[in-house]
XYZ file of C-alpha atoms in Angstrom:
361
model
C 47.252 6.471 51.593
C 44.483 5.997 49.447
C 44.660 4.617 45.789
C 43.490 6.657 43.121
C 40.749 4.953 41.302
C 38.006 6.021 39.024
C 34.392 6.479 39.610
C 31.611 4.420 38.093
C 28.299 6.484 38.379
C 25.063 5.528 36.817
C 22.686 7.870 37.470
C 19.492 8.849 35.135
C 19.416 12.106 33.008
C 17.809 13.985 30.989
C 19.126 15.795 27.664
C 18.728 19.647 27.605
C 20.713 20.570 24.819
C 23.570 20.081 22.852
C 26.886 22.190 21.039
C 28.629 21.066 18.293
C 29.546 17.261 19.206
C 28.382 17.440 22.967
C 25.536 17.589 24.641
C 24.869 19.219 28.036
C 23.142 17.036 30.807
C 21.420 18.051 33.640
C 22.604 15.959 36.559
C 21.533 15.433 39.869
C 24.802 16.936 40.859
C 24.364 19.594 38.002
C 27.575 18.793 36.562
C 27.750 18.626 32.273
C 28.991 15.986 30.431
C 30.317 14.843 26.968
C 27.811 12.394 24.880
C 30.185 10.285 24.998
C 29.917 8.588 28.542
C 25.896 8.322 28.587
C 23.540 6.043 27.231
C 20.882 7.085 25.487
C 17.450 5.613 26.262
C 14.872 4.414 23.005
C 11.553 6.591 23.193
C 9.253 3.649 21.677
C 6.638 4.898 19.787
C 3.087 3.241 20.395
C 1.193 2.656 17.019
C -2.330 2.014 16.764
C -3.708 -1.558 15.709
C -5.696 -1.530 12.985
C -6.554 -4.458 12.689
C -6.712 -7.823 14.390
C -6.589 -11.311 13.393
C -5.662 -15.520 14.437
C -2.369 -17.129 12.868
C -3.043 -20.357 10.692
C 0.359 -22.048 11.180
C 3.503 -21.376 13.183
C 4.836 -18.653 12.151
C 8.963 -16.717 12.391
C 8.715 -13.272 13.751
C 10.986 -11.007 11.657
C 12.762 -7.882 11.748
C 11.628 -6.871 8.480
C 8.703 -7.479 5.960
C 10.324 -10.279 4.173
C 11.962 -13.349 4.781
C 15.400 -11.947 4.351
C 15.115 -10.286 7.633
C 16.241 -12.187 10.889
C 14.024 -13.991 12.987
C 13.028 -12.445 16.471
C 11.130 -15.340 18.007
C 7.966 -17.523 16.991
C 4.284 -17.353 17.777
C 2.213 -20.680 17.441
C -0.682 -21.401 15.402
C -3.877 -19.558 16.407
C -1.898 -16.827 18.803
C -3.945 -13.748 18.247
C -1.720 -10.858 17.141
C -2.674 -7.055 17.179
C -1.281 -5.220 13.307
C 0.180 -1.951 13.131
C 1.160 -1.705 9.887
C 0.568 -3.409 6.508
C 4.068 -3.275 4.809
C 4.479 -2.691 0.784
C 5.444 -6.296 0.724
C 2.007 -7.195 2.341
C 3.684 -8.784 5.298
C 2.072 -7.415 8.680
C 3.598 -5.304 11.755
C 2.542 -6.666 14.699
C 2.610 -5.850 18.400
C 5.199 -8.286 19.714
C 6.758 -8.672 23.166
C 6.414 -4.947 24.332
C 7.888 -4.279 20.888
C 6.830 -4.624 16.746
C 7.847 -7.790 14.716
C 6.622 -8.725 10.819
C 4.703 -11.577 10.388
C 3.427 -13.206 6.662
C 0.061 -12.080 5.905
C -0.817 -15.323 4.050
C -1.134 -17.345 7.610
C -3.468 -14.399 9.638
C -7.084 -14.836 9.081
C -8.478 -11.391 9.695
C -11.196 -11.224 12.421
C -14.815 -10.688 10.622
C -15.817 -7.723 12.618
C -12.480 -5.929 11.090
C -13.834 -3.635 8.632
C -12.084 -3.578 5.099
C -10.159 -0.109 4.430
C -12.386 0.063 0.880
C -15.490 -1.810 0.285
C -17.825 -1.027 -2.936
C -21.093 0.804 -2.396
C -23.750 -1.737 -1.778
C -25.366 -1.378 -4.870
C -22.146 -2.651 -6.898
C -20.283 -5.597 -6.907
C -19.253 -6.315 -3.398
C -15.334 -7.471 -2.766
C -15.115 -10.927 -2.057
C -13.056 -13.517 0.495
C -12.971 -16.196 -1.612
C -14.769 -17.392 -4.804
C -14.054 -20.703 -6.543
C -15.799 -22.770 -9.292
C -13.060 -25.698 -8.284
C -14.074 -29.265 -9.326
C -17.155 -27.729 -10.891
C -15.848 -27.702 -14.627
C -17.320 -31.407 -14.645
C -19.334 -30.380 -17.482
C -20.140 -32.828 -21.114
C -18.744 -31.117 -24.564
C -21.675 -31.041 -26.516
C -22.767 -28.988 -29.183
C -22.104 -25.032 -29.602
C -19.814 -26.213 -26.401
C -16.248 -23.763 -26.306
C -13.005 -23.073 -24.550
C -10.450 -24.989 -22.977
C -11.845 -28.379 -22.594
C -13.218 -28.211 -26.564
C -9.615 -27.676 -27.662
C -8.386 -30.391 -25.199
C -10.561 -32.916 -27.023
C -10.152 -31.082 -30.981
C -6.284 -31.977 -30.542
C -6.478 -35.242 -29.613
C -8.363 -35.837 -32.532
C -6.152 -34.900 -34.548
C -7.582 -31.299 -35.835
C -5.961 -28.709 -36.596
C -5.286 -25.279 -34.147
C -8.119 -22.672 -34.102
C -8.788 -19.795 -31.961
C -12.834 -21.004 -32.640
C -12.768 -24.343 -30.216
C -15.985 -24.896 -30.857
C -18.088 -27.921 -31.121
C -19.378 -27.679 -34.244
C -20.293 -30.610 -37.294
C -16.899 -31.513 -37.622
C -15.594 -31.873 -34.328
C -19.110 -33.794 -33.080
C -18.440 -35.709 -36.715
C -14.725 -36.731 -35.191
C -15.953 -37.415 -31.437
C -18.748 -40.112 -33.249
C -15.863 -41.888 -35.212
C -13.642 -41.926 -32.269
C -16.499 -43.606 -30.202
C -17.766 -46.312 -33.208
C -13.675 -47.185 -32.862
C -13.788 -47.698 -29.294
C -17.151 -49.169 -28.856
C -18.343 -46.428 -26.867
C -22.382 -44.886 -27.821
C -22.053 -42.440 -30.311
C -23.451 -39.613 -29.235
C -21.218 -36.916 -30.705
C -20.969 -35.520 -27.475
C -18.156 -36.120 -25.214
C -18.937 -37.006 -21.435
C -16.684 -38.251 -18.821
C -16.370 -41.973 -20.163
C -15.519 -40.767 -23.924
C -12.769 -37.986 -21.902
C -10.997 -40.566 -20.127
C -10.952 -43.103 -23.555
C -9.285 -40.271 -24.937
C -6.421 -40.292 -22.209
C -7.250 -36.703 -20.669
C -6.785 -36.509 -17.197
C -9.336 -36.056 -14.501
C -8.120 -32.730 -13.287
C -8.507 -31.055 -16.500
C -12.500 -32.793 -16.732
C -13.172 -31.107 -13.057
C -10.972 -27.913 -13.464
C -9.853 -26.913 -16.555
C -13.058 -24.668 -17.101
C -13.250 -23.704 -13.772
C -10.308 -21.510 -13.101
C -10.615 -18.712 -11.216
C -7.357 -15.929 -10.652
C -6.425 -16.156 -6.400
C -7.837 -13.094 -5.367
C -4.843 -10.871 -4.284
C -6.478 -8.163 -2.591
C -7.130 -8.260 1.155
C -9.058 -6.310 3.944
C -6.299 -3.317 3.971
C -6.596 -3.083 0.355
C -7.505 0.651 -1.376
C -9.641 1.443 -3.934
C -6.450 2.042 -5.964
C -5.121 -0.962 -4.911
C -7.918 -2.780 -6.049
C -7.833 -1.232 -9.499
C -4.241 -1.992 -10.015
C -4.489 -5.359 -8.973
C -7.273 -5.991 -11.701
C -4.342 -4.202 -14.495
C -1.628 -6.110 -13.352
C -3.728 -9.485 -13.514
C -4.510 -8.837 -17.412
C -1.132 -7.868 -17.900
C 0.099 -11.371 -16.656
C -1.780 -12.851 -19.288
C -0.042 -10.745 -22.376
C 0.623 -12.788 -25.223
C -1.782 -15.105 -24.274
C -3.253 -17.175 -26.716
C -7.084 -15.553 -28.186
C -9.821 -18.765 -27.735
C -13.309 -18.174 -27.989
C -15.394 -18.995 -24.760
C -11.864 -20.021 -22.557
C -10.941 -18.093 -19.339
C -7.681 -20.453 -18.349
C -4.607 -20.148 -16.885
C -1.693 -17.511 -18.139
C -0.936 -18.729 -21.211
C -3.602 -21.350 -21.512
C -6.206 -19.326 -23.653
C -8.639 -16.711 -22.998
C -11.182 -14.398 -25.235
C -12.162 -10.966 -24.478
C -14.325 -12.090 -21.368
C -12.690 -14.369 -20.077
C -9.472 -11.914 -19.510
C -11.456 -9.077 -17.937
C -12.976 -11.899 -15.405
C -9.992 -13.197 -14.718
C -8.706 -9.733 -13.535
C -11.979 -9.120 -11.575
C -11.732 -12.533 -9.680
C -8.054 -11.431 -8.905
C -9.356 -8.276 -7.256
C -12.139 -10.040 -5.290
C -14.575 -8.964 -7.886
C -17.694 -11.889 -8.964
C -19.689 -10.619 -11.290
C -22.442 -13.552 -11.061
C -24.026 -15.106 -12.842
C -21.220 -13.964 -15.694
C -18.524 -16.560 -14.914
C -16.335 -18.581 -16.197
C -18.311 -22.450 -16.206
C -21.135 -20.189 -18.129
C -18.727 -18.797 -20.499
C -18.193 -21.971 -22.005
C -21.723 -23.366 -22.713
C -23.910 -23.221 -25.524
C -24.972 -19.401 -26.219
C -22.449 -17.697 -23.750
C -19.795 -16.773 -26.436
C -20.508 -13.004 -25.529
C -20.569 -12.440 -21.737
C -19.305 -9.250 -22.908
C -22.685 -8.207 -23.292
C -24.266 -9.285 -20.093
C -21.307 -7.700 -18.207
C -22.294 -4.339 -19.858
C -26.040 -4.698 -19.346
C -25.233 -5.428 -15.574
C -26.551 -2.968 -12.738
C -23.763 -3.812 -10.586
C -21.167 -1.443 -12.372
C -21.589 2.507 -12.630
C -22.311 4.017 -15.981
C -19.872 6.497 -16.766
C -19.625 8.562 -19.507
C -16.709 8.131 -22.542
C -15.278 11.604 -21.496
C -15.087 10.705 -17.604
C -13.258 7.487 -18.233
C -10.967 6.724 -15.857
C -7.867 3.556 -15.562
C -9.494 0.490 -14.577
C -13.275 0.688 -16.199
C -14.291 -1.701 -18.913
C -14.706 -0.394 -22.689
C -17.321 -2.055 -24.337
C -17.392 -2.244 -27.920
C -20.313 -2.743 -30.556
C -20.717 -3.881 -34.303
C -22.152 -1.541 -36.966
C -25.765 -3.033 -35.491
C -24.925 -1.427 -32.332
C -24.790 -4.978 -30.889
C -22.388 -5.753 -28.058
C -19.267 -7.434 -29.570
C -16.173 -6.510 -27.344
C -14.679 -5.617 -23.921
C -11.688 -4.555 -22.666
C -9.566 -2.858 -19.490
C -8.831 1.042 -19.881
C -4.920 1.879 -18.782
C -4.873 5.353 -19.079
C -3.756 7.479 -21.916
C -6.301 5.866 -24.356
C -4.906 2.161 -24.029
C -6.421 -0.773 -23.248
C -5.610 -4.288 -22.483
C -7.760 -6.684 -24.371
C -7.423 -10.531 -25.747
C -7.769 -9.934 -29.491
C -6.728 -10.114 -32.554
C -4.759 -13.400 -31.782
C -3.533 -12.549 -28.065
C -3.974 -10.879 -25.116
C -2.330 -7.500 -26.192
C -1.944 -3.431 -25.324
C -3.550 -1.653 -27.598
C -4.833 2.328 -28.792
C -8.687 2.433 -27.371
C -9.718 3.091 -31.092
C -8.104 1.009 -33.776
C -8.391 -0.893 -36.991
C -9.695 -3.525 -35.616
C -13.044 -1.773 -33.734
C -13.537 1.820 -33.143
C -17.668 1.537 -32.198
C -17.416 2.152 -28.798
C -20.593 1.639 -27.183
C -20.186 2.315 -23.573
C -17.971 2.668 -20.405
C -18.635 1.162 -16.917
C -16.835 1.439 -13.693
C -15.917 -1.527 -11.380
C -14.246 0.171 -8.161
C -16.612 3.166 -7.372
């Protein structure tokens, strides 16, 4: 007598249809069955790289764009990985053992022959890799000197807060008497051997007017990516402090120019020779002006401005006194009175505007 059993059957099929809960297969044996008792193959979907690149460290293959998600595996350092997909988060999709994974995008150095997905016109200013004035803020504080390092030096002899650190006759006045008490050459001028009497640090002699914001835009970046990365940049500097001829640090000081290159440098923007180490020489005060005689940004007209150009303002001489970052809606960021602030395009403080140029075109 044979014992009833049941009958395991794999077999391949291939869905037809479906009713209400079940679907209908069609068998070899063209017999139907419920849902329930098949497995359901995954149709992968093949995405196109767009762009390739080297890891620079060992890196965790996620689920996910973010570290929250689990870890798949791990590539090494210098494995070459083919992206798919540039997440919100930044983090790449990457081909990844016949499947996709997330990788950071901070550790893939993009191949050079990978186009980026918006690039200036060649007659603007071109968007940058990398640029860096680091250890060359090695400058002396001499007179008609300003910014950072000039307020550095004005508190540590003893004077009093002003948004004008400027070397002027009292400060260069102060540095002589400081260098008659330490036997130092009076020179009213303060080099690196006067700095260091004074107990200031060498990082702030080599970098403290040499910042420059990380650029945070990268080859997938959009136009409009690259204009709101300039906004947000200013914005991280609101209620900064207002210092003629700085361009530090959130919260360390900045003028009018020095906020607007700030945000530029953030968006891979250089707008040489205008930089920051200039800024704070002798006769640079307004790079506001040289920014809006440059060739490298697009004229544009007050009644075509658009969120993201630069509004340039001018004195009753018509002379070039003021810049600031159109949001939209006729607001701008800008560092003045006191601080970095949001304000109406036309105010009590300056209505002359003199011009409009466009950095992303």
């Amino acid at each position: 007598m044979k014992k009833k059993g049941i009958a395991r059957i794999l077999t391949t099929i291939v869905i037809i249809g479906s009713m209400n809960t079940s679907f209908a297969y069609a068998l070899e044996n063209k017999y139907t069955g419920d849902s329930s008792y098949a497995k359901i193959g995954k149709q992968k979907e093949e995405l196109t790289v767009i762009k390739t690149g080297t890891t620079t460290m060992r890196l965790n293959v996620r689920k996910g764009g973010s570290t929250s998600y689990i870890s798949l595996g791990k590539i090494e350092k210098g494995t070459k990985v083919e992206i798919v997909e540039v997440a919100t988060t930044g983090w790449y999709k990457i081909k990844y053992q016949d499947d996709y994974g997330y990788i950071s995008h901070k550790y893939v150095k993009i191949d050079k022959d990978t186009d980026r997905v918006y690039q200036n016109p060649s007659q603007y200013f071109q968007i940058q890799d990398n640029i860096s004035f680091e250890g060359q803020g090695n400058y002396i504080l001499k007179k008609g000197s300003m910014g950072l390092k000039v307020r550095k030096v004005q508190q540590k002899l003893g004077m009093s807060k002003t948004y004008k650190a400027i070397v002027g006759p009292v400060t260069i006045s102060k540095i002589k008497a400081f260098q008659k008490k330490n036997r130092l050459k009076q020179t009213g001028e303060v080099d690196y051997k006067t700095w260091k009497k004074m107990g200031l640090s060498d990082d702030d002699w080599n970098n403290l007017g040499a910042y420059v914001s990380p650029i945070q835009v990268d080859e997938n970046s959009t136009k409009k990516d690259c204009i709101e990365t300039m906004i947000s940049r200013a914005y991280d500097y609101l209620g900064t402090e207002y210092i003629v001829g700085a361009s530090g640090k959130p919260g360390q000081g900045v003028d009018c120019s020095g906020l607007v290159m700030q945000a530029l440098y953030a968006a891979g923007i250089n707008p040489s020779p205008v930089n920051v180490i200039r800024h704070s020489q002798p006769g640079y005060e307004y790079e506001s002006r040289n920014l809006f005689n440059s060739k490298k940004f697009k004229k544009i007209s007050y009644k075509n401005r658009k969120r993201g150009d630069l509004i340039f303002y001018s004195n009753s001489n018509g002379v070039i006194i003021h810049i600031a970052i159109y949001l939209g809606n006729d607001k701008v960021i800008e560092s003045w009175p006191n601080k970095v602030v949001v304000w109406p395009i036309k105010n009590s403080h300056r209505s002359r505007i003199a011009g409009v140029r466009r950095v992303f075109n």
